[in-house]
Amino acid sequence: MRLTPKLLLFFITLLAFNSAKASHVMGSDINWTCIGQDTFRMVVTLYRDCNGCDVPPCEVPSIHVTSSSCGSKTLSTSKSGGDDITPVCDNQCTRCTNSGCSFQYGIMVYYFSAVVVLTDWRKKGCCDITMYYTTSARNGAITTGAANQNIYVEAKLNICQDPCDNAPTFTGSPLAIICLGRDFIYNQGVQDRDIDPKTGGLADSLVYSWAVPMQSGSSPTTWSGSYAYNKPISYLGFPKTGLKFPRGIHLDSVTGDLMFRPMKVEQTIMAIKIEEYRNGKLIGITRRDIQVVVIKCPDNNPPVISGMNCKQPKPENFKTDACAGEKLCFTICTSDKDKDDTVTIGWNGGIPGATFTVVNK
């Protein structure tokens, strides 16, 4: 078949559109909030690479809610957000604000929400609910095996255990752009708002673990070389496991702290699963799937943040034990060897009911 110039231009345009559409998603997570018995507002959070197309026109995501015995519901969503969350200084441009910015990256966050009523399913004994979102496709810049593959993110809820449960929610933006060769310690910043009416304390306990990034509900993403879902990045000591920090990669099952030292300029994906337990029974699961970009940062002494009560920043100094109802106060100190640098400190609100005060000395 001979292509005319107009037809050839059409195919080139179509190819360019599909290429852009297939390379803008940098990650996603999904959660729910109870707004009345059996009634939930479900929210998909989507992270977009600003070097790709916008969201929409790429898509207007639907949330799918399924039960093995009661069928499925497809929910149309409303969109909010569109905020630039690229980790840069306030006066620095990103690819979200300027397509010609010298900094090559830009990340925006969007929220797609819908309300579903599940009274009919609960009365029929359809307890285990799965909600999911899927699209094509992951960012083409990924170097560890999953480039341009589909992304599938799901959450699970047992509406018979609690017909008005709230999901664990992420209070901060995910790790996205990190520095080569510098120790990275990151807390997931997760809150659970369910209160035990008897004690007034938190009703649920959370357990963190690695999750397998998925292309669909039954198909995991692929990995190249020695990479795997629990070894998703080249860290100090890679690919060996069971190494003491700063070697190895560590995910604390109780606190959600993630610790490693990235050793290669690359782009990869990570998925973290959070299981929600009440009185020893599993009542919900959510997860965050995110792309991580490792770059060579400018030659600089990074600021140092201490452990609790200004102790050395070692993993054991970032945690403590406390009894329910006991008041706990501690101090965090920061420093920077570069005297001309300005250092700011903030927190992710990860401790319900806590306060955070900055004291400059």
mmCIF file of C-alpha atoms in Angstrom:
data_model
loop_
_atom_site.group_PDB
_atom_site.id
_atom_site.type_symbol
_atom_site.label_atom_id
_atom_site.label_comp_id
_atom_site.label_asym_id
_atom_site.label_seq_id
_atom_site.Cartn_x
_atom_site.Cartn_y
_atom_site.Cartn_z
ATOM 1 C CA MET A 1 0.000 0.000 0.000
ATOM 2 C CA ARG A 2 1.314 3.434 -0.920
ATOM 3 C CA LEU A 3 0.854 6.173 1.669
ATOM 4 C CA THR A 4 -0.082 9.658 0.523
ATOM 5 C CA PRO A 5 1.535 12.595 2.382
ATOM 6 C CA LYS A 6 -1.719 13.292 4.263
ATOM 7 C CA LEU A 7 -2.144 9.659 5.286
ATOM 8 C CA LEU A 8 1.489 9.433 6.327
ATOM 9 C CA LEU A 9 1.076 12.575 8.453
ATOM 10 C CA PHE A 10 -1.997 11.010 10.099
ATOM 11 C CA PHE A 11 -0.067 7.872 11.088
ATOM 12 C CA ILE A 12 2.850 9.931 12.442
ATOM 13 C CA THR A 13 0.439 12.052 14.498
ATOM 14 C CA LEU A 14 -1.351 8.956 15.796
ATOM 15 C CA LEU A 15 1.950 7.319 16.722
ATOM 16 C CA ALA A 16 3.095 10.456 18.546
ATOM 17 C CA PHE A 17 -0.184 10.629 20.493
ATOM 18 C CA ASN A 18 -0.008 6.976 21.547
ATOM 19 C CA SER A 19 3.635 7.396 22.542
ATOM 20 C CA ALA A 20 2.764 10.380 24.745
ATOM 21 C CA LYS A 21 -0.246 8.625 26.206
ATOM 22 C CA ALA A 22 1.882 5.612 27.055
ATOM 23 C CA SER A 23 4.529 7.490 28.989
ATOM 24 C CA HIS A 24 2.930 9.938 31.414
ATOM 25 C CA VAL A 25 1.998 7.838 34.475
ATOM 26 C CA MET A 26 4.601 7.859 37.275
ATOM 27 C CA GLY A 27 2.527 6.077 39.888
ATOM 28 C CA SER A 28 -0.778 5.841 41.694
ATOM 29 C CA ASP A 29 -2.489 4.884 44.941
ATOM 30 C CA ILE A 30 -6.109 4.334 45.945
ATOM 31 C CA ASN A 31 -8.025 4.722 49.221
ATOM 32 C CA TRP A 32 -11.490 5.183 50.643
ATOM 33 C CA THR A 33 -13.269 7.335 53.259
ATOM 34 C CA CYS A 34 -16.512 6.383 54.984
ATOM 35 C CA ILE A 35 -19.146 9.130 54.593
ATOM 36 C CA GLY A 36 -22.036 7.033 56.011
ATOM 37 C CA GLN A 37 -22.708 3.379 56.749
ATOM 38 C CA ASP A 38 -21.960 1.333 53.604
ATOM 39 C CA THR A 39 -21.188 4.569 51.748
ATOM 40 C CA PHE A 40 -17.630 5.350 50.717
ATOM 41 C CA ARG A 41 -15.808 8.044 48.802
ATOM 42 C CA MET A 42 -13.109 6.303 46.820
ATOM 43 C CA VAL A 43 -10.126 8.298 45.584
ATOM 44 C CA VAL A 44 -7.486 7.422 43.005
ATOM 45 C CA THR A 45 -4.320 9.523 43.274
ATOM 46 C CA LEU A 46 -2.369 9.683 40.024
ATOM 47 C CA TYR A 47 1.168 11.039 39.572
ATOM 48 C CA ARG A 48 1.913 12.422 36.131
ATOM 49 C CA ASP A 49 5.219 13.015 34.351
ATOM 50 C CA CYS A 50 4.964 16.575 33.018
ATOM 51 C CA ASN A 51 7.090 15.552 30.020
ATOM 52 C CA GLY A 52 4.094 13.472 28.887
ATOM 53 C CA CYS A 53 0.532 14.454 28.059
ATOM 54 C CA ASP A 54 -1.930 16.039 30.463
ATOM 55 C CA VAL A 55 -4.569 14.167 32.480
ATOM 56 C CA PRO A 56 -6.997 14.517 30.707
ATOM 57 C CA PRO A 57 -6.884 14.528 27.628
ATOM 58 C CA CYS A 58 -5.025 11.275 28.220
ATOM 59 C CA GLU A 59 -7.890 9.820 30.258
ATOM 60 C CA VAL A 60 -10.616 10.324 32.817
ATOM 61 C CA PRO A 61 -10.090 7.317 35.091
ATOM 62 C CA SER A 62 -12.919 5.092 36.248
ATOM 63 C CA ILE A 63 -12.829 3.244 39.567
ATOM 64 C CA HIS A 64 -13.921 -0.372 39.376
ATOM 65 C CA VAL A 65 -15.476 -1.977 42.470
ATOM 66 C CA THR A 66 -15.874 -5.748 42.449
ATOM 67 C CA SER A 67 -17.088 -8.631 44.605
ATOM 68 C CA SER A 68 -16.581 -12.275 43.696
ATOM 69 C CA SER A 69 -20.234 -13.039 44.511
ATOM 70 C CA CYS A 70 -22.079 -9.793 43.754
ATOM 71 C CA GLY A 71 -20.514 -8.666 40.483
ATOM 72 C CA SER A 72 -19.015 -5.264 39.795
ATOM 73 C CA LYS A 73 -19.692 -1.537 39.645
ATOM 74 C CA THR A 74 -17.882 0.991 37.439
ATOM 75 C CA LEU A 75 -17.748 4.486 38.913
ATOM 76 C CA SER A 76 -17.288 7.661 36.899
ATOM 77 C CA THR A 77 -14.974 10.090 38.693
ATOM 78 C CA SER A 78 -14.548 13.814 39.229
ATOM 79 C CA LYS A 79 -11.099 15.377 38.963
ATOM 80 C CA SER A 80 -9.236 17.723 41.304
ATOM 81 C CA GLY A 81 -5.623 18.609 41.976
ATOM 82 C CA GLY A 82 -3.121 19.308 39.246
ATOM 83 C CA ASP A 83 -0.485 20.469 41.754
ATOM 84 C CA ASP A 84 3.235 20.492 40.985
ATOM 85 C CA ILE A 85 4.939 18.284 43.614
ATOM 86 C CA THR A 86 8.415 18.194 42.055
ATOM 87 C CA PRO A 87 10.955 18.353 44.926
ATOM 88 C CA VAL A 88 12.757 21.580 43.987
ATOM 89 C CA CYS A 89 13.369 24.952 45.609
ATOM 90 C CA ASP A 90 10.529 27.491 45.424
ATOM 91 C CA ASN A 91 12.233 29.673 42.813
ATOM 92 C CA GLN A 92 13.322 26.805 40.536
ATOM 93 C CA CYS A 93 11.325 25.907 37.435
ATOM 94 C CA THR A 94 10.167 22.396 36.587
ATOM 95 C CA ARG A 95 8.862 20.765 33.410
ATOM 96 C CA CYS A 96 5.369 21.294 34.845
ATOM 97 C CA THR A 97 5.771 25.067 34.880
ATOM 98 C CA ASN A 98 8.105 25.463 31.901
ATOM 99 C CA SER A 99 8.522 22.886 29.137
ATOM 100 C CA GLY A 100 11.950 24.340 28.379
ATOM 101 C CA CYS A 101 13.187 24.242 32.000
ATOM 102 C CA SER A 102 16.820 23.122 32.309
ATOM 103 C CA PHE A 103 15.743 20.774 35.113
ATOM 104 C CA GLN A 104 14.556 17.747 33.175
ATOM 105 C CA TYR A 105 11.784 16.609 35.513
ATOM 106 C CA GLY A 106 8.339 17.607 36.659
ATOM 107 C CA ILE A 107 5.646 15.720 38.584
ATOM 108 C CA MET A 108 1.998 16.657 39.054
ATOM 109 C CA VAL A 109 -0.572 15.010 41.289
ATOM 110 C CA TYR A 110 -4.270 14.568 40.439
ATOM 111 C CA TYR A 111 -7.174 13.129 42.422
ATOM 112 C CA PHE A 112 -10.123 11.253 40.896
ATOM 113 C CA SER A 113 -12.997 10.523 43.290
ATOM 114 C CA ALA A 114 -16.378 8.793 43.235
ATOM 115 C CA VAL A 115 -18.996 7.717 45.796
ATOM 116 C CA VAL A 116 -20.351 4.169 46.042
ATOM 117 C CA VAL A 117 -23.085 2.677 48.256
ATOM 118 C CA LEU A 118 -22.577 -1.003 49.141
ATOM 119 C CA THR A 119 -25.582 -1.726 51.367
ATOM 120 C CA ASP A 120 -27.044 -4.234 48.892
ATOM 121 C CA TRP A 121 -23.770 -6.165 48.727
ATOM 122 C CA ARG A 122 -23.311 -6.288 52.516
ATOM 123 C CA LYS A 123 -26.868 -7.568 53.039
ATOM 124 C CA LYS A 124 -26.141 -10.351 50.543
ATOM 125 C CA GLY A 125 -23.005 -11.317 52.475
ATOM 126 C CA CYS A 126 -20.593 -9.988 49.837
ATOM 127 C CA CYS A 127 -18.010 -8.899 52.385
ATOM 128 C CA ASP A 128 -14.708 -8.742 50.532
ATOM 129 C CA ILE A 129 -14.577 -5.771 48.180
ATOM 130 C CA THR A 130 -11.833 -4.957 45.694
ATOM 131 C CA MET A 131 -11.505 -1.489 44.165
ATOM 132 C CA TYR A 132 -9.026 -0.915 41.381
ATOM 133 C CA TYR A 133 -7.784 1.467 38.735
ATOM 134 C CA THR A 134 -5.817 0.567 35.611
ATOM 135 C CA THR A 135 -4.450 2.430 32.610
ATOM 136 C CA SER A 136 -1.791 2.341 29.925
ATOM 137 C CA ALA A 137 0.881 2.929 30.649
ATOM 138 C CA ARG A 138 3.894 3.389 32.840
ATOM 139 C CA ASN A 139 6.554 5.927 31.994
ATOM 140 C CA GLY A 140 8.812 5.008 29.089
ATOM 141 C CA ALA A 141 11.844 6.368 30.982
ATOM 142 C CA ILE A 142 11.863 3.419 33.437
ATOM 143 C CA THR A 143 15.182 1.543 33.108
ATOM 144 C CA THR A 144 14.603 -1.545 35.277
ATOM 145 C CA GLY A 145 12.136 -3.470 33.119
ATOM 146 C CA ALA A 146 8.609 -2.023 33.327
ATOM 147 C CA ALA A 147 8.857 0.792 30.754
ATOM 148 C CA ASN A 148 5.560 1.377 28.873
ATOM 149 C CA GLN A 149 3.798 -1.501 30.635
ATOM 150 C CA ASN A 150 0.296 -1.011 32.042
ATOM 151 C CA ILE A 151 -0.236 0.112 35.631
ATOM 152 C CA TYR A 152 -2.813 -1.536 37.890
ATOM 153 C CA VAL A 153 -3.407 -0.391 41.482
ATOM 154 C CA GLU A 154 -5.955 -1.915 43.846
ATOM 155 C CA ALA A 155 -7.231 -1.768 47.420
ATOM 156 C CA LYS A 156 -9.341 -4.208 49.417
ATOM 157 C CA LEU A 157 -12.008 -3.659 52.067
ATOM 158 C CA ASN A 158 -14.117 -5.993 54.233
ATOM 159 C CA ILE A 159 -17.478 -4.246 54.680
ATOM 160 C CA CYS A 160 -18.835 -6.934 57.026
ATOM 161 C CA GLN A 161 -16.028 -6.393 59.548
ATOM 162 C CA ASP A 162 -16.792 -2.665 59.531
ATOM 163 C CA PRO A 163 -19.422 -1.059 57.268
ATOM 164 C CA CYS A 164 -17.851 2.367 57.931
ATOM 165 C CA ASP A 165 -14.095 1.795 57.822
ATOM 166 C CA ASN A 166 -11.601 4.434 56.690
ATOM 167 C CA ALA A 167 -8.528 3.487 54.719
ATOM 168 C CA PRO A 168 -4.988 4.246 55.846
ATOM 169 C CA THR A 169 -4.079 7.400 53.926
ATOM 170 C CA PHE A 170 -0.766 8.882 52.785
ATOM 171 C CA THR A 171 -0.220 12.357 54.231
ATOM 172 C CA GLY A 172 2.694 13.329 52.006
ATOM 173 C CA SER A 173 3.979 13.065 48.472
ATOM 174 C CA PRO A 174 5.913 9.903 47.614
ATOM 175 C CA LEU A 175 9.654 9.730 47.157
ATOM 176 C CA ALA A 176 10.230 10.548 43.500
ATOM 177 C CA ILE A 177 13.571 12.228 42.764
ATOM 178 C CA ILE A 178 16.529 11.276 44.971
ATOM 179 C CA CYS A 179 20.305 11.790 44.920
ATOM 180 C CA LEU A 180 22.889 9.264 43.808
ATOM 181 C CA GLY A 181 25.111 7.948 46.607
ATOM 182 C CA ARG A 182 23.287 9.665 49.481
ATOM 183 C CA ASP A 183 21.591 7.718 52.259
ATOM 184 C CA PHE A 184 17.842 7.924 51.915
ATOM 185 C CA ILE A 185 15.489 7.439 54.891
ATOM 186 C CA TYR A 186 11.833 7.978 54.134
ATOM 187 C CA ASN A 187 8.680 7.488 56.196
ATOM 188 C CA GLN A 188 5.463 6.656 54.342
ATOM 189 C CA GLY A 189 3.542 9.266 56.377
ATOM 190 C CA VAL A 190 0.432 7.124 56.780
ATOM 191 C CA GLN A 191 -2.505 7.924 59.059
ATOM 192 C CA ASP A 192 -5.491 5.795 60.037
ATOM 193 C CA ARG A 193 -8.444 7.807 61.338
ATOM 194 C CA ASP A 194 -10.523 5.013 62.861
ATOM 195 C CA ILE A 195 -10.949 5.494 66.625
ATOM 196 C CA ASP A 196 -11.729 2.780 69.159
ATOM 197 C CA PRO A 197 -14.888 4.040 70.979
ATOM 198 C CA LYS A 198 -13.912 2.188 74.170
ATOM 199 C CA THR A 199 -10.385 3.515 74.595
ATOM 200 C CA GLY A 200 -10.441 6.679 72.479
ATOM 201 C CA GLY A 201 -7.214 5.479 70.852
ATOM 202 C CA LEU A 202 -6.560 4.253 67.338
ATOM 203 C CA ALA A 203 -8.635 1.213 66.438
ATOM 204 C CA ASP A 204 -6.371 -0.275 63.783
ATOM 205 C CA SER A 205 -2.792 -1.468 63.499
ATOM 206 C CA LEU A 206 -0.869 -1.225 60.234
ATOM 207 C CA VAL A 207 1.660 -3.605 58.695
ATOM 208 C CA TYR A 208 3.938 -2.541 55.822
ATOM 209 C CA SER A 209 5.485 -4.825 53.207
ATOM 210 C CA TRP A 210 6.758 -4.863 49.644
ATOM 211 C CA ALA A 211 4.072 -5.358 47.020
ATOM 212 C CA VAL A 212 4.443 -6.637 43.482
ATOM 213 C CA PRO A 213 3.837 -3.858 40.919
ATOM 214 C CA MET A 214 1.126 -5.052 38.549
ATOM 215 C CA GLN A 215 0.090 -4.636 34.916
ATOM 216 C CA SER A 216 -3.346 -6.136 35.624
ATOM 217 C CA GLY A 217 -5.068 -7.997 38.423
ATOM 218 C CA SER A 218 -3.241 -11.205 37.448
ATOM 219 C CA SER A 219 -0.113 -10.009 35.611
ATOM 220 C CA PRO A 220 2.929 -8.540 37.398
ATOM 221 C CA THR A 221 5.372 -6.158 35.757
ATOM 222 C CA THR A 222 8.630 -7.555 34.440
ATOM 223 C CA TRP A 223 12.128 -6.831 35.765
ATOM 224 C CA SER A 224 15.513 -6.781 34.061
ATOM 225 C CA GLY A 225 18.697 -8.367 35.417
ATOM 226 C CA SER A 226 18.764 -8.875 39.206
ATOM 227 C CA TYR A 227 16.011 -6.349 39.929
ATOM 228 C CA ALA A 228 12.842 -7.614 41.618
ATOM 229 C CA TYR A 229 9.816 -6.221 43.467
ATOM 230 C CA ASN A 230 11.764 -6.338 46.782
ATOM 231 C CA LYS A 231 15.060 -5.283 45.131
ATOM 232 C CA PRO A 232 13.707 -2.573 42.822
ATOM 233 C CA ILE A 233 16.720 -0.242 42.836
ATOM 234 C CA SER A 234 20.517 -0.468 42.743
ATOM 235 C CA TYR A 235 21.467 0.068 46.400
ATOM 236 C CA LEU A 236 24.742 -0.274 48.290
ATOM 237 C CA GLY A 237 25.372 -4.045 48.347
ATOM 238 C CA PHE A 238 22.877 -4.808 45.532
ATOM 239 C CA PRO A 239 21.569 -7.447 44.885
ATOM 240 C CA LYS A 240 22.395 -9.033 48.244
ATOM 241 C CA THR A 241 19.731 -8.960 50.976
ATOM 242 C CA GLY A 242 19.884 -9.035 54.756
ATOM 243 C CA LEU A 243 22.645 -6.418 54.892
ATOM 244 C CA LYS A 244 22.992 -3.874 57.671
ATOM 245 C CA PHE A 245 22.185 -0.256 56.804
ATOM 246 C CA PRO A 246 23.559 1.727 54.987
ATOM 247 C CA ARG A 247 23.997 -1.419 52.887
ATOM 248 C CA GLY A 248 20.932 -3.230 51.630
ATOM 249 C CA ILE A 249 17.378 -1.974 51.277
ATOM 250 C CA HIS A 250 15.143 -1.948 54.348
ATOM 251 C CA LEU A 251 11.390 -1.556 54.802
ATOM 252 C CA ASP A 252 10.257 -1.520 58.445
ATOM 253 C CA SER A 253 7.026 -3.519 58.752
ATOM 254 C CA VAL A 254 5.871 -1.514 61.809
ATOM 255 C CA THR A 255 6.861 2.078 61.033
ATOM 256 C CA GLY A 256 6.918 1.962 57.230
ATOM 257 C CA ASP A 257 10.407 3.510 57.180
ATOM 258 C CA LEU A 258 12.257 2.860 53.915
ATOM 259 C CA MET A 259 16.068 3.080 54.007
ATOM 260 C CA PHE A 260 18.764 2.586 51.353
ATOM 261 C CA ARG A 261 21.658 4.281 49.553
ATOM 262 C CA PRO A 262 21.041 4.534 45.768
ATOM 263 C CA MET A 263 24.137 3.652 43.736
ATOM 264 C CA LYS A 264 23.126 4.101 40.094
ATOM 265 C CA VAL A 265 21.536 6.816 37.971
ATOM 266 C CA GLU A 266 18.305 5.123 36.899
ATOM 267 C CA GLN A 267 14.520 5.185 36.966
ATOM 268 C CA THR A 268 12.588 2.384 38.617
ATOM 269 C CA ILE A 269 9.277 1.539 40.299
ATOM 270 C CA MET A 270 8.381 0.538 43.858
ATOM 271 C CA ALA A 271 5.137 -0.708 45.370
ATOM 272 C CA ILE A 272 4.371 -0.649 49.120
ATOM 273 C CA LYS A 273 1.425 -2.554 50.614
ATOM 274 C CA ILE A 274 -0.283 -1.526 53.873
ATOM 275 C CA GLU A 275 -2.456 -4.073 55.685
ATOM 276 C CA GLU A 276 -5.018 -2.772 58.190
ATOM 277 C CA TYR A 277 -5.849 -5.018 61.173
ATOM 278 C CA ARG A 278 -8.490 -4.634 63.876
ATOM 279 C CA ASN A 279 -8.663 -7.008 66.825
ATOM 280 C CA GLY A 280 -6.298 -9.298 64.955
ATOM 281 C CA LYS A 281 -8.483 -9.477 61.826
ATOM 282 C CA LEU A 282 -7.505 -8.114 58.425
ATOM 283 C CA ILE A 283 -10.092 -5.530 57.348
ATOM 284 C CA GLY A 284 -8.381 -3.584 54.582
ATOM 285 C CA ILE A 285 -5.391 -3.362 52.226
ATOM 286 C CA THR A 286 -4.125 -0.387 50.282
ATOM 287 C CA ARG A 287 -0.930 0.240 48.346
ATOM 288 C CA ARG A 288 1.167 2.916 46.684
ATOM 289 C CA ASP A 289 2.917 2.303 43.355
ATOM 290 C CA ILE A 290 5.469 4.982 42.436
ATOM 291 C CA GLN A 291 8.286 5.673 40.001
ATOM 292 C CA VAL A 292 11.638 6.665 41.541
ATOM 293 C CA VAL A 293 14.219 8.761 39.677
ATOM 294 C CA VAL A 294 17.861 8.677 40.833
ATOM 295 C CA ILE A 295 19.924 11.645 39.635
ATOM 296 C CA LYS A 296 23.436 12.929 40.211
ATOM 297 C CA CYS A 297 22.852 15.943 42.425
ATOM 298 C CA PRO A 298 25.101 19.028 42.501
ATOM 299 C CA ASP A 299 28.239 18.818 44.638
ATOM 300 C CA ASN A 300 26.927 19.906 48.012
ATOM 301 C CA ASN A 301 26.876 18.915 51.651
ATOM 302 C CA PRO A 302 23.255 17.908 52.191
ATOM 303 C CA PRO A 303 21.532 19.024 55.393
ATOM 304 C CA VAL A 304 21.570 16.502 58.229
ATOM 305 C CA ILE A 305 18.522 15.650 60.307
ATOM 306 C CA SER A 306 19.126 13.915 63.610
ATOM 307 C CA GLY A 307 17.423 11.025 65.286
ATOM 308 C CA MET A 308 15.174 11.588 68.293
ATOM 309 C CA ASN A 309 16.506 14.032 70.903
ATOM 310 C CA CYS A 310 19.333 15.081 68.571
ATOM 311 C CA LYS A 311 21.001 11.662 68.542
ATOM 312 C CA GLN A 312 23.030 10.507 65.555
ATOM 313 C CA PRO A 313 20.934 9.753 62.441
ATOM 314 C CA LYS A 314 21.105 5.993 62.784
ATOM 315 C CA PRO A 315 18.049 3.774 62.138
ATOM 316 C CA GLU A 316 17.733 2.808 65.806
ATOM 317 C CA ASN A 317 17.514 6.497 66.805
ATOM 318 C CA PHE A 318 14.425 7.206 64.718
ATOM 319 C CA LYS A 319 12.005 5.108 66.801
ATOM 320 C CA THR A 320 10.838 4.796 70.396
ATOM 321 C CA ASP A 321 8.219 2.979 72.474
ATOM 322 C CA ALA A 322 5.361 4.653 74.345
ATOM 323 C CA CYS A 323 2.282 3.551 76.262
ATOM 324 C CA ALA A 324 -1.240 4.454 75.161
ATOM 325 C CA GLY A 325 -2.314 7.759 76.675
ATOM 326 C CA GLU A 326 1.241 8.721 77.601
ATOM 327 C CA LYS A 327 2.517 12.131 76.500
ATOM 328 C CA LEU A 328 5.636 11.867 74.368
ATOM 329 C CA CYS A 329 7.886 14.811 73.506
ATOM 330 C CA PHE A 330 11.151 14.723 71.570
ATOM 331 C CA THR A 331 13.474 17.100 69.725
ATOM 332 C CA ILE A 332 14.866 16.846 66.207
ATOM 333 C CA CYS A 333 17.990 18.836 65.284
ATOM 334 C CA THR A 334 19.176 19.885 61.828
ATOM 335 C CA SER A 335 22.487 21.167 60.537
ATOM 336 C CA ASP A 336 24.249 22.026 57.282
ATOM 337 C CA LYS A 337 28.027 22.296 56.715
ATOM 338 C CA ASP A 338 27.502 24.847 53.949
ATOM 339 C CA LYS A 339 27.097 28.098 55.880
ATOM 340 C CA ASP A 340 25.490 29.986 52.998
ATOM 341 C CA ASP A 341 22.658 27.493 52.604
ATOM 342 C CA THR A 342 19.159 28.082 53.926
ATOM 343 C CA VAL A 343 17.643 25.050 55.648
ATOM 344 C CA THR A 344 13.937 24.567 56.311
ATOM 345 C CA ILE A 345 12.260 21.702 58.139
ATOM 346 C CA GLY A 346 8.717 20.375 58.025
ATOM 347 C CA TRP A 347 6.812 17.206 58.759
ATOM 348 C CA ASN A 348 4.228 15.017 57.049
ATOM 349 C CA GLY A 349 1.572 15.009 59.784
ATOM 350 C CA GLY A 350 2.027 11.274 60.205
ATOM 351 C CA ILE A 351 1.170 11.208 63.944
ATOM 352 C CA PRO A 352 -2.547 11.847 64.541
ATOM 353 C CA GLY A 353 -3.195 14.531 67.171
ATOM 354 C CA ALA A 354 0.455 15.535 67.415
ATOM 355 C CA THR A 355 1.898 19.039 67.105
ATOM 356 C CA PHE A 356 5.116 20.158 65.470
ATOM 357 C CA THR A 357 6.921 23.362 66.415
ATOM 358 C CA VAL A 358 9.972 24.848 64.694
ATOM 359 C CA VAL A 359 12.498 26.633 66.914
ATOM 360 C CA ASN A 360 15.316 28.510 65.180
ATOM 361 C CA LYS A 361 18.518 28.896 67.190
#
